[in-house]
PDB file of C-alpha atoms in Angstrom:
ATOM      1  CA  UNK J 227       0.000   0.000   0.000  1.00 55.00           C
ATOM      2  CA  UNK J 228       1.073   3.772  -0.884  1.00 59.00           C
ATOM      3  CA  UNK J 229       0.200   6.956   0.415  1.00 63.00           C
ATOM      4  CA  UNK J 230      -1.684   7.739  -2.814  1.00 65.00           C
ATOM      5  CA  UNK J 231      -3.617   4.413  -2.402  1.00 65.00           C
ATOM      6  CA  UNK J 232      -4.495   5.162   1.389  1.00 64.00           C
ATOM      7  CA  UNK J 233      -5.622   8.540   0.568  1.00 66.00           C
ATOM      8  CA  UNK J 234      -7.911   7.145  -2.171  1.00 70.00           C
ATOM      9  CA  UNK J 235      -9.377   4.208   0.429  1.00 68.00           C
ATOM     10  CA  UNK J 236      -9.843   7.610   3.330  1.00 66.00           C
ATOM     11  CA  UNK J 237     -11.460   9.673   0.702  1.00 70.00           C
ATOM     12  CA  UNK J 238     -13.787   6.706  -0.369  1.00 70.00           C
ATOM     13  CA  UNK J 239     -14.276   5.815   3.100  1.00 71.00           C
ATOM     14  CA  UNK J 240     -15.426   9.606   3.516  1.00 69.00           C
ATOM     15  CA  UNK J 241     -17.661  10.268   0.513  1.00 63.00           C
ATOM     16  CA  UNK J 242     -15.529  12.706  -1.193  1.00 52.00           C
ATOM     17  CA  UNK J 243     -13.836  12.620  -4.590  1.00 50.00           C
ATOM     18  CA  UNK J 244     -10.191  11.946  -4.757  1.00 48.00           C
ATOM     19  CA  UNK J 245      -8.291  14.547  -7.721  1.00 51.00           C
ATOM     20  CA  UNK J 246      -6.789  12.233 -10.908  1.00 50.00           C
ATOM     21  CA  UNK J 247      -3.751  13.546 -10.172  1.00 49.00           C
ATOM     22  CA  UNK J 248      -1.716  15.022  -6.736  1.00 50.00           C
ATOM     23  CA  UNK J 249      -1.318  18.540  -8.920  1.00 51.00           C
ATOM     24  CA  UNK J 250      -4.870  19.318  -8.983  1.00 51.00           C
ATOM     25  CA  UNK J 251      -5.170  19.169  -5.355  1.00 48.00           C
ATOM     26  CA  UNK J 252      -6.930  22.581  -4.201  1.00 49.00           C
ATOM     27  CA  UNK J 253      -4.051  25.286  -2.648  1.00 51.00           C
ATOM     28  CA  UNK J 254      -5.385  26.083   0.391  1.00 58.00           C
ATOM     29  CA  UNK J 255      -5.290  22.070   1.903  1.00 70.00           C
ATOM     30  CA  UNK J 256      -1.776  21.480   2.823  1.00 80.00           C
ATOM     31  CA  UNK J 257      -0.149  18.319   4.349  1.00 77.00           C
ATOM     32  CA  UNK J 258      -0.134  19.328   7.974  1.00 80.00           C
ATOM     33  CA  UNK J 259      -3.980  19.827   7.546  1.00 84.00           C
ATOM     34  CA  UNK J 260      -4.443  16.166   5.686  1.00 79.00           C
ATOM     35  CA  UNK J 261      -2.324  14.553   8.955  1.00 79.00           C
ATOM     36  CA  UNK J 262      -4.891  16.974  11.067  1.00 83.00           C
ATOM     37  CA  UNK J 263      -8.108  15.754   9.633  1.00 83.00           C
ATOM     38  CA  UNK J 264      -6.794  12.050   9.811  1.00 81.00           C
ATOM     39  CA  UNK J 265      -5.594  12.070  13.043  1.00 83.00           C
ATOM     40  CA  UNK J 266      -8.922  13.694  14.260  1.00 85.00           C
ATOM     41  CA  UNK J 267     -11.127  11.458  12.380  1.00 86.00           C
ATOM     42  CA  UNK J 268      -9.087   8.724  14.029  1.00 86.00           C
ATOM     43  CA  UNK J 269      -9.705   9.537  16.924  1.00 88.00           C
ATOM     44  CA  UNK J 270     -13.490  10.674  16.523  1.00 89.00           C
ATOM     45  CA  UNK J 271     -13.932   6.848  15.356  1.00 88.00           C
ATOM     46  CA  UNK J 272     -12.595   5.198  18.810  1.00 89.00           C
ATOM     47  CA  UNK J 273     -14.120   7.363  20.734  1.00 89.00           C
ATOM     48  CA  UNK J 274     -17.231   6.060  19.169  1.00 88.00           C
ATOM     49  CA  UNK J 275     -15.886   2.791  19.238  1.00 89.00           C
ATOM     50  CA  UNK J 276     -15.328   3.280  23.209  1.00 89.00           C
ATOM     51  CA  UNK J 277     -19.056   4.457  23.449  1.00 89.00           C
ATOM     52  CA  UNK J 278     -20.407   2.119  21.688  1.00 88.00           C
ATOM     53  CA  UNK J 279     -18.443  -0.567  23.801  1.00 88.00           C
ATOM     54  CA  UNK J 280     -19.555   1.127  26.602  1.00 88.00           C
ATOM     55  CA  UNK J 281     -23.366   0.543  25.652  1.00 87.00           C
ATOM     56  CA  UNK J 282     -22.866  -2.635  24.918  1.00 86.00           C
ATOM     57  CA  UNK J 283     -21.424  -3.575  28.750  1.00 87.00           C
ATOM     58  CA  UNK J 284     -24.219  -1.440  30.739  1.00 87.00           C
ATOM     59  CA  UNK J 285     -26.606  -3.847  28.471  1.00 86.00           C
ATOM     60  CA  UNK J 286     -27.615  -0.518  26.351  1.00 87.00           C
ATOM     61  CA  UNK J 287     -25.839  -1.564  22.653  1.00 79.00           C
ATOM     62  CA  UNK J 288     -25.927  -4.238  20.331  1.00 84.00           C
ATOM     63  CA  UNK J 289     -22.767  -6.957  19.307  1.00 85.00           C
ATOM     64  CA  UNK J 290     -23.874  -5.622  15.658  1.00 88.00           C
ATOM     65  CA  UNK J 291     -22.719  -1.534  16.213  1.00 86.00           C
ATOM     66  CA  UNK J 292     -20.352  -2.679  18.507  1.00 86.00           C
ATOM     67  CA  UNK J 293     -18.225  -4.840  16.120  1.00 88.00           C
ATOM     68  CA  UNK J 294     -18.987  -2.104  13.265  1.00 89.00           C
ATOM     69  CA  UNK J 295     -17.505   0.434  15.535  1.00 88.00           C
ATOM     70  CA  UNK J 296     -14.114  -1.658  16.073  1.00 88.00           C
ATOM     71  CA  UNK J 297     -14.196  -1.906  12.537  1.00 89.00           C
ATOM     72  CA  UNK J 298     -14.225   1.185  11.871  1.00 88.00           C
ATOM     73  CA  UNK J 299     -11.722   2.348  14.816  1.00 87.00           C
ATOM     74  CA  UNK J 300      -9.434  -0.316  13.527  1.00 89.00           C
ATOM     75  CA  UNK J 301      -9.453   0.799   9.529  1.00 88.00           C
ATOM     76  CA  UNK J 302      -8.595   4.402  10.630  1.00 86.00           C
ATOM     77  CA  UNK J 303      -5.836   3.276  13.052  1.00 88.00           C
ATOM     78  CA  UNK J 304      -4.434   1.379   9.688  1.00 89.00           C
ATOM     79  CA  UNK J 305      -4.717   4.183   7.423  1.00 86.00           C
ATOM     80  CA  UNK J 306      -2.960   6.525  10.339  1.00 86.00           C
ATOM     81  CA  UNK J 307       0.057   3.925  10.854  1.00 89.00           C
ATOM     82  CA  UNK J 308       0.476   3.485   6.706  1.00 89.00           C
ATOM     83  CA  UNK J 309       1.125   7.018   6.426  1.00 85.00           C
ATOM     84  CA  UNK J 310       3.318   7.045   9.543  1.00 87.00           C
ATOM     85  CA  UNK J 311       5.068   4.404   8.185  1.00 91.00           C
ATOM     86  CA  UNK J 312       5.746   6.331   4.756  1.00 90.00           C
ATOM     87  CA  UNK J 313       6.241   9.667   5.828  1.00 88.00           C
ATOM     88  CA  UNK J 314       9.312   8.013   8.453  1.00 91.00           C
ATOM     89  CA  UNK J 315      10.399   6.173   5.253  1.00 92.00           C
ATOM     90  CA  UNK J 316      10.552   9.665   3.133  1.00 90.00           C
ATOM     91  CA  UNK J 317      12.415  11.168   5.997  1.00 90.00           C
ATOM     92  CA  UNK J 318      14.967   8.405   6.020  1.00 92.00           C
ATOM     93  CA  UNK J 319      15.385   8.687   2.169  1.00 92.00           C
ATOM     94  CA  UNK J 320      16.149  12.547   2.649  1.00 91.00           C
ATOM     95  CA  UNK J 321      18.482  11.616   5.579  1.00 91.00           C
ATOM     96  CA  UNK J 322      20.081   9.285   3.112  1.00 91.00           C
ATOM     97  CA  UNK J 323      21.032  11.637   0.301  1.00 88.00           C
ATOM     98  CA  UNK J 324      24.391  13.314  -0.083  1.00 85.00           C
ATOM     99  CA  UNK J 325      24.686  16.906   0.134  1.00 79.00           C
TER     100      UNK J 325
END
């Protein structure tokens, strides 16, 4: 998996259209603010993972929205650690070249 294909899978995930190409991305949406909307999102979905857990042990929820909430919490984790993973790998490929 790539960053390009994990941003496709988040944006489908989301509802919103992906650009054909990285270019056409609109100026004002930088890469700290991508990180910053995953990251939040990430953590929006286990919190409502945690509720929904929650529910389910005061007898309130059902296995159904529980497990769809794990689910859920468990994609975005993924999709947070893939780009983790490449952006460290990109760093170590700029440590790597000569000056």
């Amino acid at each position: 998996m790539n960053p390009l294909m994990a941003a496709k899978a988040y944006q489908a995930i989301q509802g919103g259209a992906m650009p054909a190409s990285p270019t056409a991305a609109p100026a004002q949406s930088g890469f700290a603010d991508l990180l910053s909307n995953v990251m939040g999102d990430m953590t929006q979905t286990s919190r409502a993972a945690e509720t929904q857990m929650t529910a389910m042990v005061q007898g309130q929820g059902s296995l159904i929205d529980v497990v769809t909430a794990v689910s859920s919490a468990e994609a975005s984790l993924e999709t947070v650690m893939a780009v983790r993973d490449q952006v460290i790998s990109a760093y170590q490929e700029i440590m790597r070249m000569p000056i």
